[in-house]
mmCIF file of C-alpha atoms in Angstrom:
data_model
loop_
_atom_site.group_PDB
_atom_site.id
_atom_site.type_symbol
_atom_site.label_atom_id
_atom_site.label_comp_id
_atom_site.label_asym_id
_atom_site.label_seq_id
_atom_site.Cartn_x
_atom_site.Cartn_y
_atom_site.Cartn_z
ATOM 1 C CA MET A 25 13.553 6.658 20.307
ATOM 2 C CA ARG A 26 11.250 3.730 21.031
ATOM 3 C CA VAL A 27 8.137 3.461 18.871
ATOM 4 C CA ASN A 28 5.127 1.552 20.182
ATOM 5 C CA ILE A 29 3.446 -0.374 17.383
ATOM 6 C CA LEU A 30 -0.086 -1.712 17.653
ATOM 7 C CA ASP A 31 -0.992 -4.417 15.130
ATOM 8 C CA VAL A 32 -4.777 -4.527 14.815
ATOM 9 C CA GLY A 33 -6.011 -7.799 13.413
ATOM 10 C CA ALA A 34 -2.483 -9.188 13.272
ATOM 11 C CA SER A 35 -1.976 -11.548 10.386
ATOM 12 C CA GLU A 36 -1.696 -15.219 11.092
ATOM 13 C CA LEU A 37 1.865 -15.095 9.765
ATOM 14 C CA ALA A 38 3.487 -12.639 12.129
ATOM 15 C CA CYS A 39 2.779 -9.868 14.523
ATOM 16 C CA ARG A 40 4.525 -6.682 13.505
ATOM 17 C CA GLY A 41 3.754 -4.788 16.670
ATOM 18 C CA ASP A 42 4.464 -4.564 20.363
ATOM 19 C CA VAL A 43 0.831 -5.412 21.052
ATOM 20 C CA CYS A 44 -1.303 -7.477 18.687
ATOM 21 C CA LEU A 45 -5.074 -7.528 18.835
ATOM 22 C CA ILE A 46 -6.286 -10.455 16.778
ATOM 23 C CA TYR A 47 -10.021 -10.418 16.205
ATOM 24 C CA LYS A 48 -11.849 -13.700 15.841
ATOM 25 C CA TYR A 49 -13.802 -13.435 12.609
ATOM 26 C CA ASP A 50 -12.912 -17.049 11.950
ATOM 27 C CA VAL A 51 -12.498 -19.784 14.544
ATOM 28 C CA ALA A 52 -9.409 -21.000 12.675
ATOM 29 C CA THR A 53 -7.478 -17.768 13.289
ATOM 30 C CA GLU A 54 -6.001 -18.922 16.591
ATOM 31 C CA ARG A 55 -5.080 -22.307 15.160
ATOM 32 C CA HIS A 56 -3.409 -20.725 12.134
ATOM 33 C CA LEU A 57 -1.313 -18.405 14.293
ATOM 34 C CA SER A 58 -0.025 -21.291 16.419
ATOM 35 C CA GLN A 59 0.999 -23.200 13.276
ATOM 36 C CA TYR A 60 3.369 -20.384 12.310
ATOM 37 C CA ASP A 61 4.858 -19.671 15.741
ATOM 38 C CA SER A 62 7.926 -21.788 15.080
ATOM 39 C CA ILE A 63 8.486 -20.246 11.632
ATOM 40 C CA TRP A 64 7.837 -16.614 12.539
ATOM 41 C CA PRO A 65 8.321 -16.461 16.314
ATOM 42 C CA LEU A 66 7.054 -13.406 18.130
ATOM 43 C CA ARG A 67 9.685 -11.131 19.596
ATOM 44 C CA ASP A 68 10.183 -11.334 23.360
ATOM 45 C CA GLY A 69 7.769 -9.111 25.202
ATOM 46 C CA VAL A 70 5.139 -8.967 22.450
ATOM 47 C CA LYS A 71 1.636 -9.318 23.851
ATOM 48 C CA VAL A 72 -0.991 -11.097 21.748
ATOM 49 C CA TYR A 73 -4.700 -10.920 22.559
ATOM 50 C CA TYR A 74 -7.566 -12.632 20.772
ATOM 51 C CA GLU A 75 -10.677 -10.475 20.776
ATOM 52 C CA ASP A 76 -14.167 -10.763 19.435
ATOM 53 C CA VAL A 77 -14.491 -8.052 16.792
ATOM 54 C CA ASN A 78 -17.213 -6.381 18.885
ATOM 55 C CA ASP A 79 -14.806 -6.025 21.819
ATOM 56 C CA LEU A 80 -11.947 -4.735 19.681
ATOM 57 C CA ILE A 81 -12.743 -1.041 20.122
ATOM 58 C CA VAL A 82 -12.928 -1.346 23.904
ATOM 59 C CA LYS A 83 -9.591 -3.166 23.944
ATOM 60 C CA LEU A 84 -7.936 -0.618 21.629
ATOM 61 C CA ARG A 85 -8.507 2.179 24.133
ATOM 62 C CA GLN A 86 -6.325 0.375 26.688
ATOM 63 C CA TYR A 87 -3.117 0.939 24.728
ATOM 64 C CA GLU A 88 -0.854 3.782 23.782
ATOM 65 C CA ALA A 89 0.622 3.509 20.332
ATOM 66 C CA ASP A 90 2.721 5.676 18.059
ATOM 67 C CA VAL A 91 1.976 3.589 14.979
ATOM 68 C CA ALA A 92 -0.949 1.288 14.181
ATOM 69 C CA VAL A 93 -0.835 -1.342 11.451
ATOM 70 C CA LEU A 94 -3.895 -3.011 9.916
ATOM 71 C CA VAL A 95 -2.818 -5.567 7.313
ATOM 72 C CA HIS A 96 -5.687 -7.283 5.547
ATOM 73 C CA SER A 97 -7.967 -6.827 8.524
ATOM 74 C CA LEU A 98 -10.155 -3.776 7.849
ATOM 75 C CA GLU A 99 -12.128 -5.582 5.129
ATOM 76 C CA HIS A 100 -13.161 -8.234 7.687
ATOM 77 C CA MET A 101 -14.511 -5.817 10.297
ATOM 78 C CA ASP A 102 -18.159 -5.008 10.792
ATOM 79 C CA CYS A 103 -17.174 -1.565 12.061
ATOM 80 C CA PRO A 104 -14.162 -0.229 10.111
ATOM 81 C CA TYR A 105 -15.205 3.411 10.643
ATOM 82 C CA ALA A 106 -15.435 2.932 14.414
ATOM 83 C CA VAL A 107 -12.024 1.225 14.583
ATOM 84 C CA LEU A 108 -10.367 4.032 12.575
ATOM 85 C CA ARG A 109 -12.200 6.679 14.610
ATOM 86 C CA THR A 110 -10.945 5.084 17.822
ATOM 87 C CA LEU A 111 -7.356 5.154 16.538
ATOM 88 C CA ALA A 112 -7.820 8.857 15.738
ATOM 89 C CA GLU A 113 -9.183 9.537 19.232
ATOM 90 C CA MET A 114 -6.127 7.747 20.633
ATOM 91 C CA ARG A 115 -4.011 10.211 18.612
ATOM 92 C CA VAL A 116 -1.893 7.476 17.053
ATOM 93 C CA ARG A 117 0.727 9.380 15.042
ATOM 94 C CA GLU A 118 0.653 7.152 11.973
ATOM 95 C CA VAL A 119 -1.742 4.455 10.754
ATOM 96 C CA HIS A 120 -0.932 2.015 7.933
ATOM 97 C CA VAL A 121 -3.828 0.150 6.318
ATOM 98 C CA TYR A 122 -3.441 -2.592 3.714
ATOM 99 C CA VAL A 123 -6.536 -4.013 1.991
ATOM 100 C CA PRO A 124 -7.189 -5.894 -1.237
ATOM 101 C CA ASN A 125 -7.831 -3.625 -4.225
ATOM 102 C CA SER A 126 -11.330 -4.687 -5.262
ATOM 103 C CA GLN A 127 -10.775 -3.346 -8.785
ATOM 104 C CA ARG A 128 -7.804 -5.654 -9.431
ATOM 105 C CA ASN A 129 -7.917 -8.465 -6.876
ATOM 106 C CA ASP A 130 -10.691 -10.982 -7.541
ATOM 107 C CA ALA A 131 -9.799 -12.838 -4.332
ATOM 108 C CA ASP A 132 -11.408 -9.891 -2.550
ATOM 109 C CA TRP A 133 -14.955 -10.657 -3.600
ATOM 110 C CA LYS A 134 -14.421 -14.432 -3.430
ATOM 111 C CA ASP A 135 -13.546 -14.392 0.266
ATOM 112 C CA PRO A 136 -16.743 -14.904 2.293
ATOM 113 C CA THR A 137 -15.136 -13.349 5.390
ATOM 114 C CA HIS A 138 -14.795 -9.964 3.652
ATOM 115 C CA VAL A 139 -17.505 -7.626 4.906
ATOM 116 C CA TYR A 140 -16.282 -4.653 2.836
ATOM 117 C CA SER A 141 -14.482 -4.147 -0.464
ATOM 118 C CA PHE A 142 -12.368 -1.078 -1.146
ATOM 119 C CA THR A 143 -11.211 0.924 -4.117
ATOM 120 C CA SER A 144 -8.577 3.607 -3.748
ATOM 121 C CA PRO A 145 -11.176 6.435 -3.575
ATOM 122 C CA SER A 146 -13.476 4.568 -1.163
ATOM 123 C CA LEU A 147 -10.609 3.717 1.212
ATOM 124 C CA GLN A 148 -9.364 7.299 1.163
ATOM 125 C CA HIS A 149 -12.893 8.620 1.813
ATOM 126 C CA LEU A 150 -13.468 6.248 4.750
ATOM 127 C CA ILE A 151 -10.181 7.125 6.435
ATOM 128 C CA GLU A 152 -10.594 10.882 5.865
ATOM 129 C CA ARG A 153 -14.089 10.774 7.385
ATOM 130 C CA ALA A 154 -12.993 8.728 10.403
ATOM 131 C CA MET A 155 -9.666 10.489 10.979
ATOM 132 C CA THR A 156 -10.342 14.167 10.325
ATOM 133 C CA ASN A 157 -7.066 15.419 11.858
ATOM 134 C CA TYR A 158 -4.956 13.203 9.621
ATOM 135 C CA ARG A 159 -3.379 13.587 6.175
ATOM 136 C CA VAL A 160 -4.275 10.529 4.128
ATOM 137 C CA SER A 161 -2.614 9.067 1.058
ATOM 138 C CA VAL A 162 -3.458 5.840 -0.765
ATOM 139 C CA GLU A 163 -1.296 3.957 -3.250
ATOM 140 C CA GLU A 164 -1.513 0.684 -5.123
ATOM 141 C CA VAL A 165 1.053 -1.937 -4.087
ATOM 142 C CA MET A 166 1.769 -5.561 -5.015
ATOM 143 C CA ASP A 167 1.300 -4.827 -8.729
ATOM 144 C CA GLY A 168 -2.020 -3.154 -7.989
ATOM 145 C CA MET A 169 -3.479 -6.119 -6.115
ATOM 146 C CA ASP A 170 -3.497 -4.300 -2.761
ATOM 147 C CA LEU A 171 -3.995 -0.775 -1.502
ATOM 148 C CA HIS A 172 -1.766 0.840 1.108
ATOM 149 C CA ALA A 173 -3.127 3.849 2.964
ATOM 150 C CA ILE A 174 -1.089 5.988 5.307
ATOM 151 C CA ALA A 175 -2.790 8.377 7.713
ATOM 152 C CA ARG A 176 -0.476 10.818 9.510
ATOM 153 C CA LEU A 177 -1.546 13.017 12.387
ATOM 154 C CA ARG A 178 -1.354 16.698 11.387
#
């Protein structure tokens, strides 16, 4: 069974999905991605799009995905609720969110590109509000430095 993966805000290191929407919160994002292409090449057929964060929601609606992955991207978005809500409306079966744990990771509040900081309860609350038809669980990973949330369609 083929699973379509949508990587929202794909990291500069590698795209984990079939389609990657990279939002431009920093002009260096595109440059950083190209630096790593030879080290972590994208799989054949992977489509990468660079989007202004304001256009991200419009672009999301153009894709069908079974799984969505947001790795260290939600904390940079002006509209995390709207992005999660859109994924719920798309009926993505499973959504994985990784963010810095603001209670343990001081890099979180030092990064000027972070619009939001999350604790385990605040991340769970945001996802449950935005994705009402999903079961949500949050765990600490990376020795407590990061949070990993999984939202599964009921």
